[in-house]
Amino acid sequence: MTASLAALAPTGGAKTRINDFSIQVATVNGSGSQTANSVLLRAIFQMGVLVSGKNLFPSNIAGLPTWFTIRASAKGYVARKASNEILILMNPETAKEDIANADAKALVIYDEPLQLDKLRDDLTFIPVPFQKLVTASCPEPKLHKLVKNMIYVGVASRLLGVDMEEVKKAIAKQLKSKAKAVEINQNAAIAGYDWAMENLPDQDHVKVVRDNKTQGLIIVDGNEACALGALFAGVTVVGWYPITPASSLVETFIEYAEEYRKDPKTGKSTVAIVQMEDELASAGVVLSAGWAGARAMTSTSGPGISLMSEFIGMGYYVEAPGVFFNVARTGPSTGLPTRTQQADVELCAKCSHGDTQHINLYPGTMEECFQFAYDAFDLAERFQTPIFVVTDLDLGMQNWSSKPFDYPAKPYDRGKVLNQQQLAQVQDWGRYKDVDDDGICYRSLPGTPGGKGAYFTRGSGHNAYAQYSEKPEDYVATVDRLKKKFETAKSHVPGPVFRNLGSAKGVLAFGSSDPAVIEAQDLLAQSGLKTDYLRLRALPFTAEIDAFVMEKKVVYLVEQNRDGQMANLFRETYPEHATKFKSVLHYDGYAIDAKCIVDQITAFEQK
Amino acid sequence: MTLTTTATPSAPTNKLGFTKQDYVGSKSTLCAGCGHDSITAQIINAAFESNIEGYRVAKYSGIGCSSKTPAYFLNQGWGFNSVHGRMPSIATGASLANRNLINIGVSGDGDSMSIGMGQFVHAVRRNIPMIYIIEDNGVYGLTKGQFSATADQGSHLKNGAVNDLPPIDPCTLAIELGCGFVARCFSGNPKQLNTILKAAFAYKGTVVLDIISPCVTFNNHDASTRSYKHVKDHDFPLHDLGFIQYSEVEDVEIPAGQTEVVTFPDGSKVAIKAIHEDYDPTDRFGAMKAIHESMAKGEFLTGLLYINPTHPPLPEVLNLVDEPLASLGESQLKPSAAVLDEIMQSLM
C-alpha cells in the first residue's frame, strides 16, 4: 500500500459521506466512456440512491476530452455540484489540469502510467493498472479501448460499496440484447472490482448504502420525454434538421413511431417524418402542415430558431399552428454547441421582425417535458399559432431520475375548426372574424368539400375576410386582435409552481435551474434567509405571477444567461416594479449549481 | 373574395357541372399586359377542362409578381402566399398533411432560382405532389426591375446595367434532380400551355413548368417594335368578372419542330422552338441534349421536355396511410395507457 492509500483507512464512520457525493470522470470522447458512465450511474440508482448524471462533452466525434459527473444525494438534490469527492482520470491530455482543479481531499482513481501521485499531497491517489486488467479480462485486443472504461466502473463500485450484481444488471440493461457485449463488459467490470478487492483497503470516507429512494422511478432525458409527449399528442407531421442538442428528440421519436405509429399489417405510417434541407424548410413544413390540419412539430436549437424566425413571424401573423421545440445551447453564433444555457428566452418570446408575442412553455422536470410536449399541440391548435417548448441541453440530453409519466387522459383539443356542415350554417364566413371576442377566430381546413370556407392565407396585410388590405384600420385591428389572443392564453398555459418558506423575498426561476434553486433555497434557509420560490412555467405571465411580483419586496431572478433576459421580460411587463428584480446569473456553459445562487443572493443581501 | 358565380344560362359546364367562372379568382393587380395573366387564364381553362374539384386545390406561392397570381384563379381552393423563396416547403407540409389535395405552386425566377434555390432543389428531389410553375421573366418585377438568375448573359436593364453572369436553367436543373415531369412553355402560346397544364393535372409527382412570361414594365425601356396593344376577346367571358386578359405579345401557335421568333415589348427577340413530333420525352439524356443544343442556338425549346410516369411522390415513399393525416383522430393517433406503461417499465 502506498503512502497515499493509507489515507483511505477507515475513520470510524463519523465523517462518512453516505449517498452524498459527486464523481467526475475524465475520458477521451468516443472511447466508450458514455456506456461505462451510464452503467455506474444506473448501478447506484439501482442501489436505491437518487443520482443525476451530466455529460460535459465536446463538439467532436472522437478524440477530444470529455467529462461526466455523477451526483448522488440522499436528500434528493440533483443539480450539478460544483465540487467533486471522487475523480476518475483516464485522459492523459487533461489529467494534470484535472488534478490542479481537484477539490482538497478528493479520491483520485487514475490510469497508473499517468503518474499523477506526485502532483499534489492533499489528494488520495489510487493508481489502477487498466491496461494490464483489460488485457487479462478481454480476449479481443481491438475491443480493449472500449472496454477499458468498464474497469473503472468495477473499481469505483468496490470502493463505494456498490453491489456487483447491480453493476452486472446495469450493463445488461444498457447494452440491451447484445449478449456478447454484455459478457465482455461484465467481465471487465468484475476484473476492476476484483483488483480493487485485493489491492485497496476498505474505506468509509464516501459510501453508497442501499436505500429506497428510487423505487418505481425511471431514468430518462428530456429529449426522450418530449418525444414521448409528442407521440401521445398524436403528432402527424415532423419536419426537422439535425442540430446538437436537439437531434435526439426527433431521433427518439422516430424509434417510437416505428413501433407505435405503424399499422402492423400494412406497414403504413400515421406520421410523416422528413429530414429537411435546413431549419427554414423545417419551419415551413410545420406551419403549412398545421395550416392543413395536421399536428406538426420540429425540434431545433438556437441557430435553428434564428433561421426559422421569418417563418415563425409568418405563422404568428397568418395564424398557423405548429410546435417548435428549442433545446437551447450556448450562443450566440455557433457558441458552445454541446454546452447548456437559457439564452434564447427573448428570442423565443418575440421571434420575428415586427410586433410578435409567442406562447412559450418552460418545462423544469422530466414529467413536465412529457406533459408540456403533449399540451403544446393542444395550445397550437387552440391558439392557431407557433408554440415554443423551450428546454435546454441540460434537460434535453442529461440523465434524470423521474416518477413515471402519468397517462395524458385529457382528450385532444383540436381548436376552432369548422367542418363542412358547420361551414354550411355560417352566414358570413370570415377567416379572421373574432366571433367569440377572445381573439381566436374560426378556421377551415384545405380540402373541406361543400364549396364554402376556402380562404387565401397571406403574410401580407389582410382584413377579417382574409382579403388583401393595406388599410390602417385593418392592420391595427389584426395586430390588436393578436394581442387579445395572447391575453386569452393566460388562462390556458400552465401556471407557476411555488415552494414558499414564508418570506417577502422571492426567488424566481424556470426550466433546468429548478434543482439548483431548490438546493440553494434550503442552504439559504439554513443560514437564516428564508425565501419564497416561484418557478415560472410559461409565457404569457399568468395572474399568480402578477400577484407574486406585487407582493414581494425583492425578486431574485435566477437564469442561465449573461443578460438577464427573463428579468428583462419582467421589467418590461411590470415596469412599476422594475427595480425589484435582481439577476442571479450563471452562463459558463455548465449547468447551474446551488453554490453560485447562494453566493450571489448572499452578496445582494449584504449590500 | 366572396366572388359569386354569375354564369349566363348558356355558359358551358364541365363534367362536374361547373362553369369556367367557377374557376376564376379575384381581379389581377398586375400590370396591364403582363404575361403572368395569360398563364392565370390557362390555369383556369385547364382546371375547368380537366374537371378539377376546386375545393381540393391548394395554391402556394412565395413573394414576387408571380406569387400574387394564386389569388387570381380557383377561388374555390385554399391559398397560401407565404414568404420569399419558401413556397416549396409550404407545399411540402400541406401535401403531407393531406394527400388528397391538388397542389399548385406558383413562383418566379427570382423566387425559385435565387432566394429559393435550396427549397426548389429539395422539393424536386423529394418529388412533392405538385405543379410547380415558374413564371419566368428574367427580372425582379416587384422591386422594380433588378436582374434575376435566369436573365440572359448580356441582357441589359432600363438603367443600362448589363448582366455579366450566365443564366440558370430551371428545366435542365429539374431533369438533373430527377424530376418526373419537366416542361417549358411560353405565356404567349396558350394552346401549348393549356395542353401541358392538363397533362400536369394528371401527373402524380412534381411537375416543373418553366413558363417564359415577358415583363411588360421593366423590359419596356426601348420603343417597342410591337406597338399594338389590344385586348384579346377570348372565348370565355372572364372580363365580365373583372378579369382583363390581353397580352402585349400576340398569341402564337408554333407547329411542332418549328421555331418562331417572338418580339417582346422591349424590342428583344426571343426564339421559341416547339419540340419535334418525333421527340421522345421519356429519354432523360436525350432531353438534356436537346435542351442544351437549343440553348446553344439561342432558342427556348418548349413543350413537354421530359416525363417519367412512374416516379413515386413523397407520400408514397413515406408509405403514409391512405387517409389524410390531417383527418386522423385521437383514437387513431394516441397510444393506449398500456403502451405508456410498457415504455415506463423499459426506462426503470
PDB file of N, CA and C in Angstrom, chain A residues 2 49 102 127 145 222 248 324 405 539:
ATOM      1  N   THR A   2       0.567   2.144  -0.905  1.00  0.00           N
ATOM      2  CA  THR A   2       1.367   3.364  -0.962  1.00  0.00           C
ATOM      3  C   THR A   2       0.974   4.290   0.187  1.00  0.00           C
ATOM      4  N   VAL A  49     -30.449   4.851  -4.564  1.00  0.00           N
ATOM      5  CA  VAL A  49     -29.929   6.180  -4.258  1.00  0.00           C
ATOM      6  C   VAL A  49     -30.229   7.121  -5.430  1.00  0.00           C
ATOM      7  N   ALA A 102      -8.712  19.850  -8.780  1.00  0.00           N
ATOM      8  CA  ALA A 102      -9.422  18.950  -7.865  1.00  0.00           C
ATOM      9  C   ALA A 102      -9.666  19.612  -6.519  1.00  0.00           C
ATOM     10  N   PRO A 127      -3.794   4.592  -8.042  1.00  0.00           N
ATOM     11  CA  PRO A 127      -3.376   4.205  -9.395  1.00  0.00           C
ATOM     12  C   PRO A 127      -3.915   2.816  -9.734  1.00  0.00           C
ATOM     13  N   LYS A 145      -9.797  -0.779 -26.050  1.00  0.00           N
ATOM     14  CA  LYS A 145     -10.002   0.661 -25.856  1.00  0.00           C
ATOM     15  C   LYS A 145     -11.415   0.948 -25.329  1.00  0.00           C
ATOM     16  N   GLY A 222     -34.615  14.618 -21.192  1.00  0.00           N
ATOM     17  CA  GLY A 222     -35.727  15.483 -21.587  1.00  0.00           C
ATOM     18  C   GLY A 222     -36.121  15.340 -23.046  1.00  0.00           C
ATOM     19  N   SER A 248     -31.602  14.327 -30.878  1.00  0.00           N
ATOM     20  CA  SER A 248     -32.085  13.073 -30.286  1.00  0.00           C
ATOM     21  C   SER A 248     -33.560  13.133 -29.951  1.00  0.00           C
ATOM     22  N   PHE A 324     -42.745  24.044 -31.796  1.00  0.00           N
ATOM     23  CA  PHE A 324     -41.310  24.233 -32.000  1.00  0.00           C
ATOM     24  C   PHE A 324     -40.572  23.931 -30.696  1.00  0.00           C
ATOM     25  N   PHE A 405     -44.283   8.703 -16.028  1.00  0.00           N
ATOM     26  CA  PHE A 405     -45.237   9.704 -16.527  1.00  0.00           C
ATOM     27  C   PHE A 405     -46.671   9.201 -16.405  1.00  0.00           C
ATOM     28  N   LEU A 539     -44.990  31.469 -20.850  1.00  0.00           N
ATOM     29  CA  LEU A 539     -45.383  32.814 -21.278  1.00  0.00           C
ATOM     30  C   LEU A 539     -46.725  32.650 -21.992  1.00  0.00           C
TER      31      LEU A 539
END
